mmCIF file with all atom_site columns, C-alpha atoms in Angstrom:
data_model
loop_
_atom_site.group_PDB
_atom_site.id
_atom_site.type_symbol
_atom_site.label_atom_id
_atom_site.label_alt_id
_atom_site.label_comp_id
_atom_site.label_asym_id
_atom_site.label_entity_id
_atom_site.label_seq_id
_atom_site.pdbx_PDB_ins_code
_atom_site.Cartn_x
_atom_site.Cartn_y
_atom_site.Cartn_z
_atom_site.occupancy
_atom_site.B_iso_or_equiv
_atom_site.pdbx_formal_charge
_atom_site.auth_seq_id
_atom_site.auth_comp_id
_atom_site.auth_asym_id
_atom_site.auth_atom_id
_atom_site.pdbx_PDB_model_num
ATOM 1   C CA . GLY A 1 1   ? -0.047  -0.057 -0.035  1.00 70.00 ? 1   GLY A CA 1
ATOM 2   C CA . GLU A 1 2   ? 0.969   3.667  0.036   1.00 76.00 ? 2   GLU A CA 1
ATOM 3   C CA . ASN A 1 3   ? 3.556   5.016  2.335   1.00 86.00 ? 3   ASN A CA 1
ATOM 4   C CA . VAL A 1 4   ? 4.472   8.535  3.040   1.00 92.00 ? 4   VAL A CA 1
ATOM 5   C CA . GLU A 1 5   ? 7.801   9.576  4.630   1.00 95.00 ? 5   GLU A CA 1
ATOM 6   C CA . GLN A 1 6   ? 8.305   12.565 6.129   1.00 96.00 ? 6   GLN A CA 1
ATOM 7   C CA . HIS A 1 7   ? 11.545  14.311 6.931   1.00 96.00 ? 7   HIS A CA 1
ATOM 8   C CA . PRO A 1 8   ? 12.960  15.771 9.524   1.00 97.00 ? 8   PRO A CA 1
ATOM 9   C CA . SER A 1 9   ? 11.031  14.875 12.436  1.00 95.00 ? 9   SER A CA 1
ATOM 10  C CA . THR A 1 10  ? 12.026  18.182 14.214  1.00 97.00 ? 10  THR A CA 1
ATOM 11  C CA . LEU A 1 11  ? 13.263  21.338 12.513  1.00 98.00 ? 11  LEU A CA 1
ATOM 12  C CA . SER A 1 12  ? 14.336  24.382 14.574  1.00 98.00 ? 12  SER A CA 1
ATOM 13  C CA . VAL A 1 13  ? 14.917  27.869 12.512  1.00 98.00 ? 13  VAL A CA 1
ATOM 14  C CA . GLN A 1 14  ? 15.711  30.930 13.228  1.00 98.00 ? 14  GLN A CA 1
ATOM 15  C CA . GLU A 1 15  ? 13.254  33.945 12.802  1.00 98.00 ? 15  GLU A CA 1
ATOM 16  C CA . GLY A 1 16  ? 13.081  35.396 9.388   1.00 97.00 ? 16  GLY A CA 1
ATOM 17  C CA . ASP A 1 17  ? 14.957  32.126 7.910   1.00 98.00 ? 17  ASP A CA 1
ATOM 18  C CA . SER A 1 18  ? 13.364  29.788 5.571   1.00 98.00 ? 18  SER A CA 1
ATOM 19  C CA . ALA A 1 19  ? 12.452  26.297 6.595   1.00 98.00 ? 19  ALA A CA 1
ATOM 20  C CA . VAL A 1 20  ? 11.925  23.187 3.997   1.00 98.00 ? 20  VAL A CA 1
ATOM 21  C CA . ILE A 1 21  ? 9.849   19.924 4.954   1.00 98.00 ? 21  ILE A CA 1
ATOM 22  C CA . LYS A 1 22  ? 10.233  17.122 2.748   1.00 98.00 ? 22  LYS A CA 1
ATOM 23  C CA . CYS A 1 23  ? 7.723   14.021 2.152   1.00 97.00 ? 23  CYS A CA 1
ATOM 24  C CA . THR A 1 24  ? 8.165   10.779 -0.093  1.00 97.00 ? 24  THR A CA 1
ATOM 25  C CA . TYR A 1 25  ? 5.363   8.961  -1.244  1.00 94.00 ? 25  TYR A CA 1
ATOM 26  C CA . SER A 1 26  ? 5.794   5.082  -2.415  1.00 91.00 ? 26  SER A CA 1
ATOM 27  C CA . ASP A 1 27  ? 2.305   4.964  -4.798  1.00 86.00 ? 27  ASP A CA 1
ATOM 28  C CA . SER A 1 28  ? 2.624   6.491  -8.411  1.00 85.00 ? 28  SER A CA 1
ATOM 29  C CA . ALA A 1 29  ? -1.009  6.338  -8.681  1.00 84.00 ? 29  ALA A CA 1
ATOM 30  C CA . SER A 1 30  ? -1.694  9.103  -5.837  1.00 87.00 ? 30  SER A CA 1
ATOM 31  C CA . ASN A 1 31  ? -2.639  12.688 -7.486  1.00 87.00 ? 31  ASN A CA 1
ATOM 32  C CA . TYR A 1 32  ? -3.223  14.996 -4.844  1.00 89.00 ? 32  TYR A CA 1
ATOM 33  C CA . PHE A 1 33  ? -0.596  16.274 -1.913  1.00 93.00 ? 33  PHE A CA 1
ATOM 34  C CA . PRO A 1 34  ? -2.139  18.259 0.955   1.00 94.00 ? 34  PRO A CA 1
ATOM 35  C CA . TRP A 1 35  ? -0.410  19.712 3.756   1.00 97.00 ? 35  TRP A CA 1
ATOM 36  C CA . TYR A 1 36  ? -1.791  20.272 7.113   1.00 96.00 ? 36  TYR A CA 1
ATOM 37  C CA . LYS A 1 37  ? -0.589  22.430 10.058  1.00 97.00 ? 37  LYS A CA 1
ATOM 38  C CA . GLN A 1 38  ? -1.674  21.473 13.648  1.00 95.00 ? 38  GLN A CA 1
ATOM 39  C CA . GLU A 1 39  ? -1.170  23.891 16.424  1.00 94.00 ? 39  GLU A CA 1
ATOM 40  C CA . LEU A 1 40  ? -0.884  22.614 20.081  1.00 89.00 ? 40  LEU A CA 1
ATOM 41  C CA . GLY A 1 41  ? -4.038  21.010 21.053  1.00 86.00 ? 41  GLY A CA 1
ATOM 42  C CA . LYS A 1 42  ? -5.990  21.624 17.970  1.00 90.00 ? 42  LYS A CA 1
ATOM 43  C CA . GLY A 1 43  ? -6.794  19.843 15.086  1.00 92.00 ? 43  GLY A CA 1
ATOM 44  C CA . PRO A 1 44  ? -4.819  20.021 11.432  1.00 94.00 ? 44  PRO A CA 1
ATOM 45  C CA . GLN A 1 45  ? -5.636  22.634 9.225   1.00 94.00 ? 45  GLN A CA 1
ATOM 46  C CA . LEU A 1 46  ? -5.238  22.590 5.566   1.00 94.00 ? 46  LEU A CA 1
ATOM 47  C CA . ILE A 1 47  ? -2.881  25.502 4.518   1.00 96.00 ? 47  ILE A CA 1
ATOM 48  C CA . ILE A 1 48  ? -1.868  24.325 1.020   1.00 96.00 ? 48  ILE A CA 1
ATOM 49  C CA . ASP A 1 49  ? -2.192  21.499 -1.516  1.00 93.00 ? 49  ASP A CA 1
ATOM 50  C CA . ILE A 1 50  ? -0.944  20.672 -4.935  1.00 93.00 ? 50  ILE A CA 1
ATOM 51  C CA . ARG A 1 51  ? -2.194  18.434 -7.886  1.00 88.00 ? 51  ARG A CA 1
ATOM 52  C CA . SER A 1 52  ? -0.162  15.923 -9.642  1.00 84.00 ? 52  SER A CA 1
ATOM 53  C CA . ASN A 1 53  ? -0.542  18.010 -12.974 1.00 85.00 ? 53  ASN A CA 1
ATOM 54  C CA . VAL A 1 54  ? 1.174   20.826 -11.305 1.00 84.00 ? 54  VAL A CA 1
ATOM 55  C CA . GLY A 1 55  ? 5.016   20.984 -10.433 1.00 91.00 ? 55  GLY A CA 1
ATOM 56  C CA . GLU A 1 56  ? 4.694   24.234 -7.724  1.00 94.00 ? 56  GLU A CA 1
ATOM 57  C CA . LYS A 1 57  ? 2.031   25.955 -5.939  1.00 94.00 ? 57  LYS A CA 1
ATOM 58  C CA . LYS A 1 58  ? 2.585   29.332 -3.952  1.00 96.00 ? 58  LYS A CA 1
ATOM 59  C CA . ASP A 1 59  ? 0.815   31.246 -1.452  1.00 94.00 ? 59  ASP A CA 1
ATOM 60  C CA . GLN A 1 60  ? 2.204   34.294 0.303   1.00 96.00 ? 60  GLN A CA 1
ATOM 61  C CA . ARG A 1 61  ? 5.165   32.922 2.203   1.00 97.00 ? 61  ARG A CA 1
ATOM 62  C CA . ILE A 1 62  ? 4.173   29.128 1.448   1.00 98.00 ? 62  ILE A CA 1
ATOM 63  C CA . ALA A 1 63  ? 5.334   27.034 -1.184  1.00 97.00 ? 63  ALA A CA 1
ATOM 64  C CA . VAL A 1 64  ? 4.853   23.640 -2.291  1.00 98.00 ? 64  VAL A CA 1
ATOM 65  C CA . THR A 1 65  ? 6.955   21.686 -5.269  1.00 97.00 ? 65  THR A CA 1
ATOM 66  C CA . LEU A 1 66  ? 6.263   18.419 -6.520  1.00 96.00 ? 66  LEU A CA 1
ATOM 67  C CA . ASN A 1 67  ? 8.516   15.891 -8.486  1.00 95.00 ? 67  ASN A CA 1
ATOM 68  C CA . LYS A 1 68  ? 6.399   13.379 -9.691  1.00 92.00 ? 68  LYS A CA 1
ATOM 69  C CA . THR A 1 69  ? 9.272   11.382 -11.292 1.00 92.00 ? 69  THR A CA 1
ATOM 70  C CA . ALA A 1 70  ? 11.012  11.210 -7.873  1.00 94.00 ? 70  ALA A CA 1
ATOM 71  C CA . LYS A 1 71  ? 7.961   10.975 -6.294  1.00 94.00 ? 71  LYS A CA 1
ATOM 72  C CA . HIS A 1 72  ? 8.620   13.632 -3.643  1.00 95.00 ? 72  HIS A CA 1
ATOM 73  C CA . PHE A 1 73  ? 6.849   16.936 -2.705  1.00 97.00 ? 73  PHE A CA 1
ATOM 74  C CA . SER A 1 74  ? 8.041   19.810 -0.369  1.00 98.00 ? 74  SER A CA 1
ATOM 75  C CA . LEU A 1 75  ? 6.814   22.812 1.775   1.00 98.00 ? 75  LEU A CA 1
ATOM 76  C CA . HIS A 1 76  ? 8.858   25.477 1.724   1.00 98.00 ? 76  HIS A CA 1
ATOM 77  C CA . ILE A 1 77  ? 8.367   28.629 4.405   1.00 98.00 ? 77  ILE A CA 1
ATOM 78  C CA . THR A 1 78  ? 10.025  31.849 3.854   1.00 98.00 ? 78  THR A CA 1
ATOM 79  C CA . GLU A 1 79  ? 10.544  34.445 6.329   1.00 98.00 ? 79  GLU A CA 1
ATOM 80  C CA . THR A 1 80  ? 9.562   32.578 9.321   1.00 98.00 ? 80  THR A CA 1
ATOM 81  C CA . GLN A 1 81  ? 7.583   34.008 11.893  1.00 97.00 ? 81  GLN A CA 1
ATOM 82  C CA . PRO A 1 82  ? 6.590   32.934 15.548  1.00 96.00 ? 82  PRO A CA 1
ATOM 83  C CA . GLU A 1 83  ? 3.331   31.878 14.605  1.00 96.00 ? 83  GLU A CA 1
ATOM 84  C CA . ASP A 1 84  ? 4.690   29.355 11.884  1.00 97.00 ? 84  ASP A CA 1
ATOM 85  C CA . SER A 1 85  ? 5.611   27.091 14.999  1.00 97.00 ? 85  SER A CA 1
ATOM 86  C CA . ALA A 1 86  ? 3.611   23.923 14.875  1.00 97.00 ? 86  ALA A CA 1
ATOM 87  C CA . VAL A 1 87  ? 3.454   20.335 13.529  1.00 96.00 ? 87  VAL A CA 1
ATOM 88  C CA . TYR A 1 88  ? 3.365   20.179 9.971   1.00 97.00 ? 88  TYR A CA 1
ATOM 89  C CA . PHE A 1 89  ? 1.934   16.740 8.230   1.00 96.00 ? 89  PHE A CA 1
ATOM 90  C CA . CYS A 1 90  ? 1.901   16.071 4.296   1.00 96.00 ? 90  CYS A CA 1
ATOM 91  C CA . ALA A 1 91  ? -0.535  13.590 2.972   1.00 93.00 ? 91  ALA A CA 1
ATOM 92  C CA . ALA A 1 92  ? -0.790  11.839 -0.387  1.00 90.00 ? 92  ALA A CA 1
ATOM 93  C CA . ILE A 1 93  ? -4.098  11.032 -1.523  1.00 86.00 ? 93  ILE A CA 1
ATOM 94  C CA . LEU A 1 94  ? -5.661  8.641  -4.514  1.00 76.00 ? 94  LEU A CA 1
ATOM 95  C CA . TYR A 1 95  ? -8.398  11.127 -5.268  1.00 65.00 ? 95  TYR A CA 1
ATOM 96  C CA . SER A 1 96  ? -10.952 8.540  -5.659  1.00 62.00 ? 96  SER A CA 1
ATOM 97  C CA . SER A 1 97  ? -11.077 6.201  -2.921  1.00 59.00 ? 97  SER A CA 1
ATOM 98  C CA . ALA A 1 98  ? -11.679 7.749  0.889   1.00 53.00 ? 98  ALA A CA 1
ATOM 99  C CA . SER A 1 99  ? -9.389  5.102  2.404   1.00 55.00 ? 99  SER A CA 1
ATOM 100 C CA . LYS A 1 100 ? -6.347  6.074  0.099   1.00 64.00 ? 100 LYS A CA 1
ATOM 101 C CA . ILE A 1 101 ? -5.358  9.414  2.105   1.00 79.00 ? 101 ILE A CA 1
ATOM 102 C CA . ILE A 1 102 ? -1.792  8.548  3.788   1.00 85.00 ? 102 ILE A CA 1
ATOM 103 C CA . PHE A 1 103 ? -0.278  10.941 6.364   1.00 89.00 ? 103 PHE A CA 1
ATOM 104 C CA . GLY A 1 104 ? 3.249   11.396 6.900   1.00 93.00 ? 104 GLY A CA 1
ATOM 105 C CA . SER A 1 105 ? 4.350   11.259 10.495  1.00 91.00 ? 105 SER A CA 1
ATOM 106 C CA . GLY A 1 106 ? 4.966   14.971 11.339  1.00 95.00 ? 106 GLY A CA 1
ATOM 107 C CA . THR A 1 107 ? 7.541   17.728 11.395  1.00 96.00 ? 107 THR A CA 1
ATOM 108 C CA . ARG A 1 108 ? 7.904   19.671 14.671  1.00 96.00 ? 108 ARG A CA 1
ATOM 109 C CA . LEU A 1 109 ? 8.663   23.138 13.376  1.00 98.00 ? 109 LEU A CA 1
ATOM 110 C CA . SER A 1 110 ? 10.104  25.760 16.341  1.00 98.00 ? 110 SER A CA 1
ATOM 111 C CA . ILE A 1 111 ? 11.129  29.120 15.306  1.00 97.00 ? 111 ILE A CA 1
ATOM 112 C CA . ARG A 1 112 ? 13.764  30.805 17.523  1.00 95.00 ? 112 ARG A CA 1
ATOM 113 C CA . PRO A 1 113 ? 13.266  34.144 18.152  1.00 92.00 ? 113 PRO A CA 1
ATOM 114 C CA . ASP B 2 1   ? -20.493 29.123 12.066  1.00 51.00 ? 1   ASP B CA 1
ATOM 115 C CA . GLY B 2 2   ? -19.651 26.114 9.553   1.00 62.00 ? 2   GLY B CA 1
ATOM 116 C CA . GLY B 2 3   ? -17.443 23.588 10.519  1.00 92.00 ? 3   GLY B CA 1
ATOM 117 C CA . ILE B 2 4   ? -16.705 20.344 12.479  1.00 96.00 ? 4   ILE B CA 1
ATOM 118 C CA . THR B 2 5   ? -17.583 20.301 16.106  1.00 96.00 ? 5   THR B CA 1
ATOM 119 C CA . GLN B 2 6   ? -16.173 17.402 18.279  1.00 97.00 ? 6   GLN B CA 1
ATOM 120 C CA . SER B 2 7   ? -17.254 17.237 21.947  1.00 96.00 ? 7   SER B CA 1
ATOM 121 C CA . PRO B 2 8   ? -16.002 16.706 24.596  1.00 96.00 ? 8   PRO B CA 1
ATOM 122 C CA . LYS B 2 9   ? -12.749 18.466 24.223  1.00 95.00 ? 9   LYS B CA 1
ATOM 123 C CA . TYR B 2 10  ? -11.486 16.398 27.491  1.00 95.00 ? 10  TYR B CA 1
ATOM 124 C CA . LEU B 2 11  ? -12.883 12.738 28.116  1.00 94.00 ? 11  LEU B CA 1
ATOM 125 C CA . PHE B 2 12  ? -11.807 10.407 31.028  1.00 92.00 ? 12  PHE B CA 1
ATOM 126 C CA . ARG B 2 13  ? -12.680 6.551  30.736  1.00 89.00 ? 13  ARG B CA 1
ATOM 127 C CA . LYS B 2 14  ? -12.843 4.140  33.930  1.00 89.00 ? 14  LYS B CA 1
ATOM 128 C CA . GLU B 2 15  ? -11.308 0.810  33.509  1.00 85.00 ? 15  GLU B CA 1
ATOM 129 C CA . GLY B 2 16  ? -13.824 -1.509 31.403  1.00 86.00 ? 16  GLY B CA 1
ATOM 130 C CA . GLN B 2 17  ? -16.262 1.610  30.646  1.00 92.00 ? 17  GLN B CA 1
ATOM 131 C CA . ASN B 2 18  ? -17.363 2.249  26.799  1.00 95.00 ? 18  ASN B CA 1
ATOM 132 C CA . VAL B 2 19  ? -17.110 5.946  25.868  1.00 95.00 ? 19  VAL B CA 1
ATOM 133 C CA . THR B 2 20  ? -18.704 8.018  23.044  1.00 97.00 ? 20  THR B CA 1
ATOM 134 C CA . LEU B 2 21  ? -17.382 10.811 21.306  1.00 97.00 ? 21  LEU B CA 1
ATOM 135 C CA . SER B 2 22  ? -19.103 12.939 19.435  1.00 98.00 ? 22  SER B CA 1
ATOM 136 C CA . CYS B 2 23  ? -18.627 14.443 15.991  1.00 98.00 ? 23  CYS B CA 1
ATOM 137 C CA . GLU B 2 24  ? -21.016 16.829 14.079  1.00 98.00 ? 24  GLU B CA 1
ATOM 138 C CA . GLN B 2 25  ? -20.791 18.631 11.016  1.00 97.00 ? 25  GLN B CA 1
ATOM 139 C CA . ASN B 2 26  ? -22.721 21.215 9.354   1.00 96.00 ? 26  ASN B CA 1
ATOM 140 C CA . LEU B 2 27  ? -20.608 21.475 5.836   1.00 94.00 ? 27  LEU B CA 1
ATOM 141 C CA . ASN B 2 28  ? -22.869 18.954 4.105   1.00 94.00 ? 28  ASN B CA 1
ATOM 142 C CA . HIS B 2 29  ? -19.993 16.814 3.477   1.00 93.00 ? 29  HIS B CA 1
ATOM 143 C CA . ASP B 2 30  ? -20.760 13.153 2.353   1.00 92.00 ? 30  ASP B CA 1
ATOM 144 C CA . ALA B 2 31  ? -17.692 11.443 4.104   1.00 92.00 ? 31  ALA B CA 1
ATOM 145 C CA . MET B 2 32  ? -16.504 11.521 7.615   1.00 94.00 ? 32  MET B CA 1
ATOM 146 C CA . TYR B 2 33  ? -13.325 9.851  9.204   1.00 94.00 ? 33  TYR B CA 1
ATOM 147 C CA . TRP B 2 34  ? -11.898 8.926  12.778  1.00 96.00 ? 34  TRP B CA 1
ATOM 148 C CA . TYR B 2 35  ? -8.089  9.321  13.371  1.00 95.00 ? 35  TYR B CA 1
ATOM 149 C CA . ARG B 2 36  ? -6.156  8.440  16.382  1.00 96.00 ? 36  ARG B CA 1
ATOM 150 C CA . GLN B 2 37  ? -3.292  10.548 16.997  1.00 93.00 ? 37  GLN B CA 1
ATOM 151 C CA . ASP B 2 38  ? -0.590  9.389  19.886  1.00 91.00 ? 38  ASP B CA 1
ATOM 152 C CA . PRO B 2 39  ? 2.120   11.869 21.118  1.00 84.00 ? 39  PRO B CA 1
ATOM 153 C CA . GLY B 2 40  ? 4.613   12.533 18.766  1.00 77.00 ? 40  GLY B CA 1
ATOM 154 C CA . GLN B 2 41  ? 3.034   10.272 16.046  1.00 80.00 ? 41  GLN B CA 1
ATOM 155 C CA . GLY B 2 42  ? 0.955   10.890 12.741  1.00 84.00 ? 42  GLY B CA 1
ATOM 156 C CA . LEU B 2 43  ? -2.695  9.968  12.090  1.00 90.00 ? 43  LEU B CA 1
ATOM 157 C CA . ARG B 2 44  ? -4.102  6.635  12.057  1.00 91.00 ? 44  ARG B CA 1
ATOM 158 C CA . LEU B 2 45  ? -7.459  5.879  10.334  1.00 91.00 ? 45  LEU B CA 1
ATOM 159 C CA . ILE B 2 46  ? -10.038 4.185  12.662  1.00 95.00 ? 46  ILE B CA 1
ATOM 160 C CA . TYR B 2 47  ? -12.995 4.265  10.916  1.00 95.00 ? 47  TYR B CA 1
ATOM 161 C CA . TYR B 2 48  ? -14.661 6.111  7.822   1.00 92.00 ? 48  TYR B CA 1
ATOM 162 C CA . SER B 2 49  ? -17.802 6.632  6.148   1.00 93.00 ? 49  SER B CA 1
ATOM 163 C CA . GLN B 2 50  ? -18.505 7.642  2.672   1.00 90.00 ? 50  GLN B CA 1
ATOM 164 C CA . ILE B 2 51  ? -22.258 7.850  2.842   1.00 91.00 ? 51  ILE B CA 1
ATOM 165 C CA . VAL B 2 52  ? -25.230 7.446  5.391   1.00 94.00 ? 52  VAL B CA 1
ATOM 166 C CA . ASN B 2 53  ? -25.736 4.044  7.044   1.00 95.00 ? 53  ASN B CA 1
ATOM 167 C CA . ASP B 2 54  ? -22.499 2.799  5.698   1.00 94.00 ? 54  ASP B CA 1
ATOM 168 C CA . PHE B 2 55  ? -19.006 2.818  7.461   1.00 94.00 ? 55  PHE B CA 1
ATOM 169 C CA . GLN B 2 56  ? -15.797 0.823  6.786   1.00 92.00 ? 56  GLN B CA 1
ATOM 170 C CA . LYS B 2 57  ? -13.043 0.048  9.136   1.00 94.00 ? 57  LYS B CA 1
ATOM 171 C CA . GLY B 2 58  ? -9.313  1.760  8.717   1.00 91.00 ? 58  GLY B CA 1
ATOM 172 C CA . ASP B 2 59  ? -6.017  0.469  9.962   1.00 88.00 ? 59  ASP B CA 1
ATOM 173 C CA . ILE B 2 60  ? -6.747  0.488  13.383  1.00 94.00 ? 60  ILE B CA 1
ATOM 174 C CA . ALA B 2 61  ? -10.532 -0.478 14.100  1.00 96.00 ? 61  ALA B CA 1
ATOM 175 C CA . GLU B 2 62  ? -10.361 -2.836 16.985  1.00 96.00 ? 62  GLU B CA 1
ATOM 176 C CA . GLY B 2 63  ? -11.704 -1.968 20.217  1.00 96.00 ? 63  GLY B CA 1
ATOM 177 C CA . TYR B 2 64  ? -13.704 1.148  18.552  1.00 97.00 ? 64  TYR B CA 1
ATOM 178 C CA . SER B 2 65  ? -17.343 1.109  17.057  1.00 97.00 ? 65  SER B CA 1
ATOM 179 C CA . VAL B 2 66  ? -19.216 3.676  14.981  1.00 98.00 ? 66  VAL B CA 1
ATOM 180 C CA . SER B 2 67  ? -22.460 4.496  13.553  1.00 97.00 ? 67  SER B CA 1
ATOM 181 C CA . ARG B 2 68  ? -23.823 6.881  10.762  1.00 97.00 ? 68  ARG B CA 1
ATOM 182 C CA . GLU B 2 69  ? -27.460 7.195  11.245  1.00 97.00 ? 69  GLU B CA 1
ATOM 183 C CA . LYS B 2 70  ? -27.221 11.018 10.260  1.00 97.00 ? 70  LYS B CA 1
ATOM 184 C CA . LYS B 2 71  ? -25.567 12.891 7.566   1.00 96.00 ? 71  LYS B CA 1
ATOM 185 C CA . GLU B 2 72  ? -23.897 15.470 9.962   1.00 97.00 ? 72  GLU B CA 1
ATOM 186 C CA . SER B 2 73  ? -23.231 13.068 12.626  1.00 98.00 ? 73  SER B CA 1
ATOM 187 C CA . PHE B 2 74  ? -20.347 10.121 13.179  1.00 98.00 ? 74  PHE B CA 1
ATOM 188 C CA . PRO B 2 75  ? -20.078 9.132  16.837  1.00 98.00 ? 75  PRO B CA 1
ATOM 189 C CA . LEU B 2 76  ? -17.221 6.795  17.750  1.00 98.00 ? 76  LEU B CA 1
ATOM 190 C CA . THR B 2 77  ? -17.567 4.548  20.712  1.00 97.00 ? 77  THR B CA 1
ATOM 191 C CA . VAL B 2 78  ? -14.401 3.240  22.312  1.00 96.00 ? 78  VAL B CA 1
ATOM 192 C CA . THR B 2 79  ? -15.106 0.127  24.104  1.00 95.00 ? 79  THR B CA 1
ATOM 193 C CA . SER B 2 80  ? -13.671 -1.794 27.005  1.00 91.00 ? 80  SER B CA 1
ATOM 194 C CA . ALA B 2 81  ? -11.856 -3.979 24.435  1.00 90.00 ? 81  ALA B CA 1
ATOM 195 C CA . GLN B 2 82  ? -9.680  -1.032 23.418  1.00 91.00 ? 82  GLN B CA 1
ATOM 196 C CA . LYS B 2 83  ? -6.838  -1.523 26.062  1.00 88.00 ? 83  LYS B CA 1
ATOM 197 C CA . ASN B 2 84  ? -4.666  1.239  25.442  1.00 92.00 ? 84  ASN B CA 1
ATOM 198 C CA . PRO B 2 85  ? -7.390  4.206  24.636  1.00 93.00 ? 85  PRO B CA 1
ATOM 199 C CA . THR B 2 86  ? -5.185  7.375  25.963  1.00 95.00 ? 86  THR B CA 1
ATOM 200 C CA . ALA B 2 87  ? -4.766  9.244  22.650  1.00 96.00 ? 87  ALA B CA 1
ATOM 201 C CA . PHE B 2 88  ? -6.039  12.585 20.835  1.00 95.00 ? 88  PHE B CA 1
ATOM 202 C CA . TYR B 2 89  ? -8.847  11.496 18.672  1.00 97.00 ? 89  TYR B CA 1
ATOM 203 C CA . LEU B 2 90  ? -9.736  13.809 15.447  1.00 96.00 ? 90  LEU B CA 1
ATOM 204 C CA . CYS B 2 91  ? -12.788 13.800 13.480  1.00 97.00 ? 91  CYS B CA 1
ATOM 205 C CA . ALA B 2 92  ? -12.562 14.757 9.802   1.00 95.00 ? 92  ALA B CA 1
ATOM 206 C CA . SER B 2 93  ? -15.000 15.236 6.817   1.00 94.00 ? 93  SER B CA 1
ATOM 207 C CA . SER B 2 94  ? -14.878 15.527 3.040   1.00 90.00 ? 94  SER B CA 1
ATOM 208 C CA . PRO B 2 95  ? -17.008 16.830 0.405   1.00 86.00 ? 95  PRO B CA 1
ATOM 209 C CA . ASP B 2 96  ? -16.550 13.528 -1.409  1.00 77.00 ? 96  ASP B CA 1
ATOM 210 C CA . THR B 2 97  ? -14.677 10.224 -1.556  1.00 69.00 ? 97  THR B CA 1
ATOM 211 C CA . GLY B 2 98  ? -11.135 10.764 -1.286  1.00 66.00 ? 98  GLY B CA 1
ATOM 212 C CA . GLY B 2 99  ? -11.243 14.447 -1.219  1.00 73.00 ? 99  GLY B CA 1
ATOM 213 C CA . ILE B 2 100 ? -9.512  16.976 0.925   1.00 82.00 ? 100 ILE B CA 1
ATOM 214 C CA . GLN B 2 101 ? -10.254 16.550 4.804   1.00 88.00 ? 101 GLN B CA 1
ATOM 215 C CA . TYR B 2 102 ? -11.237 19.010 7.019   1.00 91.00 ? 102 TYR B CA 1
ATOM 216 C CA . PHE B 2 103 ? -10.567 18.433 10.804  1.00 94.00 ? 103 PHE B CA 1
ATOM 217 C CA . GLY B 2 104 ? -12.392 19.240 14.376  1.00 96.00 ? 104 GLY B CA 1
ATOM 218 C CA . ALA B 2 105 ? -10.537 20.537 17.259  1.00 95.00 ? 105 ALA B CA 1
ATOM 219 C CA . GLY B 2 106 ? -9.990  17.053 18.742  1.00 96.00 ? 106 GLY B CA 1
ATOM 220 C CA . THR B 2 107 ? -10.824 14.975 21.777  1.00 96.00 ? 107 THR B CA 1
ATOM 221 C CA . ARG B 2 108 ? -8.096  14.149 24.534  1.00 95.00 ? 108 ARG B CA 1
ATOM 222 C CA . LEU B 2 109 ? -9.247  10.924 25.895  1.00 95.00 ? 109 LEU B CA 1
ATOM 223 C CA . SER B 2 110 ? -7.142  9.654  29.024  1.00 93.00 ? 110 SER B CA 1
ATOM 224 C CA . VAL B 2 111 ? -7.999  6.669  31.268  1.00 88.00 ? 111 VAL B CA 1
ATOM 225 C CA . LEU B 2 112 ? -8.729  7.087  35.072  1.00 83.00 ? 112 LEU B CA 1
#
């Protein structure tokens, strides 16, 4: 079945620097890749997503890139701010089956002042 | 105010007791899901439902049960057969099968 590996598990960056989180998926049929941000004690919130027919998508300070050949996708956060501190999850979905959304194990991002 | 509402926020279970976690959505979504999250871990699928009166087991269904009598409600019962129930439980819904999922705020279950 599908497997999603996410790295690193923890990441600490200086405020204002960039942060990059990487995920690799195993099922080449996966065609949709959302990213979620989970703040302490809360449910995950969708922050950005990308479909398999797109290589890159940007939304203000957040961008996601997808390399279908290598089966990996990455989240890039620029000009990091204290409120970016959270756990980030990537996911891979085969957009036709409810059972096929697979989450990565999460990255705890800490922004140092 | 649209969204997914989980209650209670905190729940304590005594040994041998069944407890039920509530999940309600007013987004008119067809599909609903329950996940378990352990500290420092990712999300593991317990059960999901694509339509009213139908639900399927996820990866870790043992010790849990669900019902889907109404489109907007998908309660999860943690039975006494679940020997390690302490975790953060998340409910999600999506407009259609396999689509993007939106999460509730979660219920933290602990054992007394």
